[in-house]
Short mmCIF file of C-alpha atoms in Angstrom, two decimals:
data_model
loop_
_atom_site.label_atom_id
_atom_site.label_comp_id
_atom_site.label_asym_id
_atom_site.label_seq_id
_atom_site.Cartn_x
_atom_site.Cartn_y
_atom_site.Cartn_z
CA UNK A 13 -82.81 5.34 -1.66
CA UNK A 14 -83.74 6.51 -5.09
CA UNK A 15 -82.35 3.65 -7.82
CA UNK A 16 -80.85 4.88 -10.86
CA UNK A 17 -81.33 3.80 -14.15
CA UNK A 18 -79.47 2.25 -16.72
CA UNK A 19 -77.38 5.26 -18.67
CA UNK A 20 -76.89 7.32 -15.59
CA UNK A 21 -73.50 8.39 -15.48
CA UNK A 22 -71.42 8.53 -12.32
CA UNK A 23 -68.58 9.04 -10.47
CA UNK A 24 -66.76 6.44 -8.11
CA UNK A 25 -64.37 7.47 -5.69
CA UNK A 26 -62.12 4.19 -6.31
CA UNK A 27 -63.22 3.73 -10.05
CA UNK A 28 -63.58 7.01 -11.47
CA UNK A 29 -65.73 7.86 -13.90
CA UNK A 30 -68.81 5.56 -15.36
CA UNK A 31 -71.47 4.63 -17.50
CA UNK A 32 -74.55 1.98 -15.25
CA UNK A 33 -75.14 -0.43 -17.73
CA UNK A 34 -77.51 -2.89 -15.81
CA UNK A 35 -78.99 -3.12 -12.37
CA UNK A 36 -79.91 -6.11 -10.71
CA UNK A 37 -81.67 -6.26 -7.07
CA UNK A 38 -78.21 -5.68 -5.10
CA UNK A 39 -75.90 -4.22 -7.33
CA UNK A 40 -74.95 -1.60 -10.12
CA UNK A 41 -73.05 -3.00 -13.26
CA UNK A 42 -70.84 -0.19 -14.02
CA UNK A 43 -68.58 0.29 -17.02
CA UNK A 44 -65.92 2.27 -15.86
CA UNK A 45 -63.50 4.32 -18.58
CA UNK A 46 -60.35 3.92 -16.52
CA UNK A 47 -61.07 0.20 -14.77
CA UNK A 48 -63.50 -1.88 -17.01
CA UNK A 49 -66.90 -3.22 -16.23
CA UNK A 50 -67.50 -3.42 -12.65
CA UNK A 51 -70.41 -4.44 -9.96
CA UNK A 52 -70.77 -2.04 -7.17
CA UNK A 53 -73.50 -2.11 -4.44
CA UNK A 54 -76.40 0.03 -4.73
CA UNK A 55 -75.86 1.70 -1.61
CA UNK A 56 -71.86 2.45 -2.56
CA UNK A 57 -70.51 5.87 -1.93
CA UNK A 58 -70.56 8.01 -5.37
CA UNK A 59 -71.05 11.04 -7.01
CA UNK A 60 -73.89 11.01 -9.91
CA UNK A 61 -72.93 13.17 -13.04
CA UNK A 62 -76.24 12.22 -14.99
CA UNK A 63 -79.11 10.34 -13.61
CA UNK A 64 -81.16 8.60 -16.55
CA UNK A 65 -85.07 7.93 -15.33
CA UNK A 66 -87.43 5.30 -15.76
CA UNK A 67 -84.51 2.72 -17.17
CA UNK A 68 -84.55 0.05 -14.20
CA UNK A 69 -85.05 -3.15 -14.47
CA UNK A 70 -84.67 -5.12 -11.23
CA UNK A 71 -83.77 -8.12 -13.05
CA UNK A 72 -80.37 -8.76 -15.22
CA UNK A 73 -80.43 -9.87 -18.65
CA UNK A 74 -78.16 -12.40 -17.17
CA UNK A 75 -80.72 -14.02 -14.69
CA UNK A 76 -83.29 -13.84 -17.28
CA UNK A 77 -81.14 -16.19 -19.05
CA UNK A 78 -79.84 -18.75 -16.91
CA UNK A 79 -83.75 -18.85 -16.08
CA UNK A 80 -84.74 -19.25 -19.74
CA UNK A 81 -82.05 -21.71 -19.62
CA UNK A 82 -83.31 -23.53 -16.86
CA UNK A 83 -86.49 -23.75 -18.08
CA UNK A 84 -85.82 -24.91 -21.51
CA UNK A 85 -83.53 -27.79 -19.86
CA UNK A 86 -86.43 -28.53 -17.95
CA UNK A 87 -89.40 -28.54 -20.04
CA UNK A 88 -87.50 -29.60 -23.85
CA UNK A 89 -86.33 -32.05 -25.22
CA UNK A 90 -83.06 -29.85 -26.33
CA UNK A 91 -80.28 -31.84 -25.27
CA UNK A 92 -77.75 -29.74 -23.35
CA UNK A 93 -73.94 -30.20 -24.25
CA UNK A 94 -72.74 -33.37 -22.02
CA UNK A 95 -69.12 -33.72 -23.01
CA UNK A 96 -67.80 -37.54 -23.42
CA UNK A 97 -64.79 -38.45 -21.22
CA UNK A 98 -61.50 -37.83 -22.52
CA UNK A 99 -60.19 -41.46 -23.27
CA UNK A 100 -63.92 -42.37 -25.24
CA UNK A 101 -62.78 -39.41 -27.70
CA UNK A 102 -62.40 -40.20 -31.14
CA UNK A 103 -62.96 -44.11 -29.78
CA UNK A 104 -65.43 -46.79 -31.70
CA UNK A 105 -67.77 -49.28 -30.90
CA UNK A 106 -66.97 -52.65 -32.65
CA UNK A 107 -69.95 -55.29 -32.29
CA UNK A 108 -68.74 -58.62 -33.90
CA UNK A 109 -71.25 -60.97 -34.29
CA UNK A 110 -71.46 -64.59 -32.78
CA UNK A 111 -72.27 -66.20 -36.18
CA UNK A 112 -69.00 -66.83 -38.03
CA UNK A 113 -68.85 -65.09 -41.30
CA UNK A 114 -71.13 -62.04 -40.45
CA UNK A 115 -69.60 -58.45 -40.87
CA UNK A 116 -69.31 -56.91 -37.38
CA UNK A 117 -70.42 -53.28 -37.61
CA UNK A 118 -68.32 -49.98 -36.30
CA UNK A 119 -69.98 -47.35 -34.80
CA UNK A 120 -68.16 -43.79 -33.97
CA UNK A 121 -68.69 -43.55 -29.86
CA UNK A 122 -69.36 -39.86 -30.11
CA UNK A 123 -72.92 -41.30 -32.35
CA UNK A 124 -73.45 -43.57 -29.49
CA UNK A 125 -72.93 -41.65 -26.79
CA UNK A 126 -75.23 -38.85 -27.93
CA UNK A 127 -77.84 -41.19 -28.23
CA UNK A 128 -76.86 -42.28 -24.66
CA UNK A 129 -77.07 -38.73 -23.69
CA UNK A 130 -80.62 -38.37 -25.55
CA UNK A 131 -82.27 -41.18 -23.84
CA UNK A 132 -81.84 -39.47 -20.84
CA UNK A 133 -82.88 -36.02 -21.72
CA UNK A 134 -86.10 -37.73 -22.94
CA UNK A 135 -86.57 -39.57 -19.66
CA UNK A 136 -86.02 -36.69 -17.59
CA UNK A 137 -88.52 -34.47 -19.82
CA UNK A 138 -90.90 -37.69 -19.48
CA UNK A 139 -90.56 -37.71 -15.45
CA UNK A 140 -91.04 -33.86 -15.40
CA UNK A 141 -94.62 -34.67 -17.52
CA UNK A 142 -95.43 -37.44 -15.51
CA UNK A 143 -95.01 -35.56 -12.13
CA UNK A 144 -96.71 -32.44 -13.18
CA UNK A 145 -99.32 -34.68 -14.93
CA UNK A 146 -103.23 -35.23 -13.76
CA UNK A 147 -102.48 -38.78 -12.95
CA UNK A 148 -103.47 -39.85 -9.19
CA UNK A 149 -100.71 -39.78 -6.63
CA UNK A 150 -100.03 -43.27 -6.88
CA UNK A 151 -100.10 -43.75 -10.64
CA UNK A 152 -97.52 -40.84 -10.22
CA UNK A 153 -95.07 -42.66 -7.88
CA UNK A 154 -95.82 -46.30 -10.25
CA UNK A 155 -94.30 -44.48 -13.26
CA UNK A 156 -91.28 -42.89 -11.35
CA UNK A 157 -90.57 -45.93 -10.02
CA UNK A 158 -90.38 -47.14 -13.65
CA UNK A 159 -88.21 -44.35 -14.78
CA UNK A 160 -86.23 -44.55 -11.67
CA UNK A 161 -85.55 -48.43 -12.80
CA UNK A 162 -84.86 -47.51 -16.51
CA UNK A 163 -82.10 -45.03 -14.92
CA UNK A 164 -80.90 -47.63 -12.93
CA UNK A 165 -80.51 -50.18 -16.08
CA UNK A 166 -78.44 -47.60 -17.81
CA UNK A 167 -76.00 -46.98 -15.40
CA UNK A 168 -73.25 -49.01 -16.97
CA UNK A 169 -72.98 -46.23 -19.38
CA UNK A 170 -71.88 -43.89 -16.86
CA UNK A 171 -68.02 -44.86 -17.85
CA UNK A 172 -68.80 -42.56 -20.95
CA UNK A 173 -68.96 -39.17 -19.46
CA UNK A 174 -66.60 -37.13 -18.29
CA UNK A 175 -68.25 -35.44 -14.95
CA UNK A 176 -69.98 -37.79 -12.31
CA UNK A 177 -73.23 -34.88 -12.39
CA UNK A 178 -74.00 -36.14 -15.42
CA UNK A 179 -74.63 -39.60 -14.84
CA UNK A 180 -77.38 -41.89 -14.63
CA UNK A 181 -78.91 -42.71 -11.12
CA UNK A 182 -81.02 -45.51 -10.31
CA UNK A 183 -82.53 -46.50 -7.07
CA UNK A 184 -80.21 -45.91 -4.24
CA UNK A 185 -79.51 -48.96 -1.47
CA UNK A 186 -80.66 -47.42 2.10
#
């Protein structure tokens, strides 16, 4: 089965008549005039008007994204978007000091929770060095156990966010 390349023009016994636009390893993204963008398989039934040559790329521009993506969570220190929970919004932190006549200090909790959410990002980054690091196998486990603790002592911040995922995880009770 000869793939064709993006450009090719074709004709789809359900869709009618279309433009390929991209081709991943399973499927034909197809802009259709009649029906709109859709993904057929490569082996679908169809009649080709046009075949363009030489304009395949096995791989989306979409995967290549949500891999750059991945990566860049992974290896950066770029925080991704962690969104507070609903009742925090708008919300401050008062901290009233125990000595009487001292000014107690507001902070916005959007500020403080995206440090919150930047302390992590930094520990995971620092885990990810420290396990692909040329430290010995045990100095290795020594510092995750560290990290895993520092997780673990943050937890109470958890209440912040709005989804579970992004929560902090310490050591779990077996």
């Amino acid at each position: 089965m000869k793939i064709l390349g993006i450009g090719s023009r074709i004709e789809h016994p359900k869709y009618g008549k279309g433009v390929i636009t991209n081709v991943s390893s399973t499927d034909y993204w197809v802009t259709f005039i009649e029906k709109g963008l859709e993904t057929i398989p490569l082996d679908d039934t169809f009649q080709i008007i046009e075949a363009a040559e030489n304009e395949v790329d096995t791989v989306s521009f979409s995967e290549v994204e949500t891999t750059l993506r991945n990566l860049l969570k992974k290896w950066s220190d770029i925080s991704e978007i962690v969104p507070i929970g609903d009742k925090w919004k708008g919300g401050k932190l008062i901290l009233e000091p125990g000595q009487p006549g001292l000014a107690s200090k507001e902070i916005p909790i959007d500020t403080f929770f995206h440090k919150i959410v930047m302390v992590r990002d930094r520990l995971r980054v620092m885990e990810q060095k420290v396990n692909s690091s040329n430290l010995e196998e045990i100095e290795k486990i020594e510092l995750q156990q560290y990290i895993t603790r520092i997780y673990g002592s943050l937890t109470s911040f958890n209440i912040l966010f709005k989804s579970p995922t992004n929560h902090f995880v310490g050591e779990k009770s077996k």
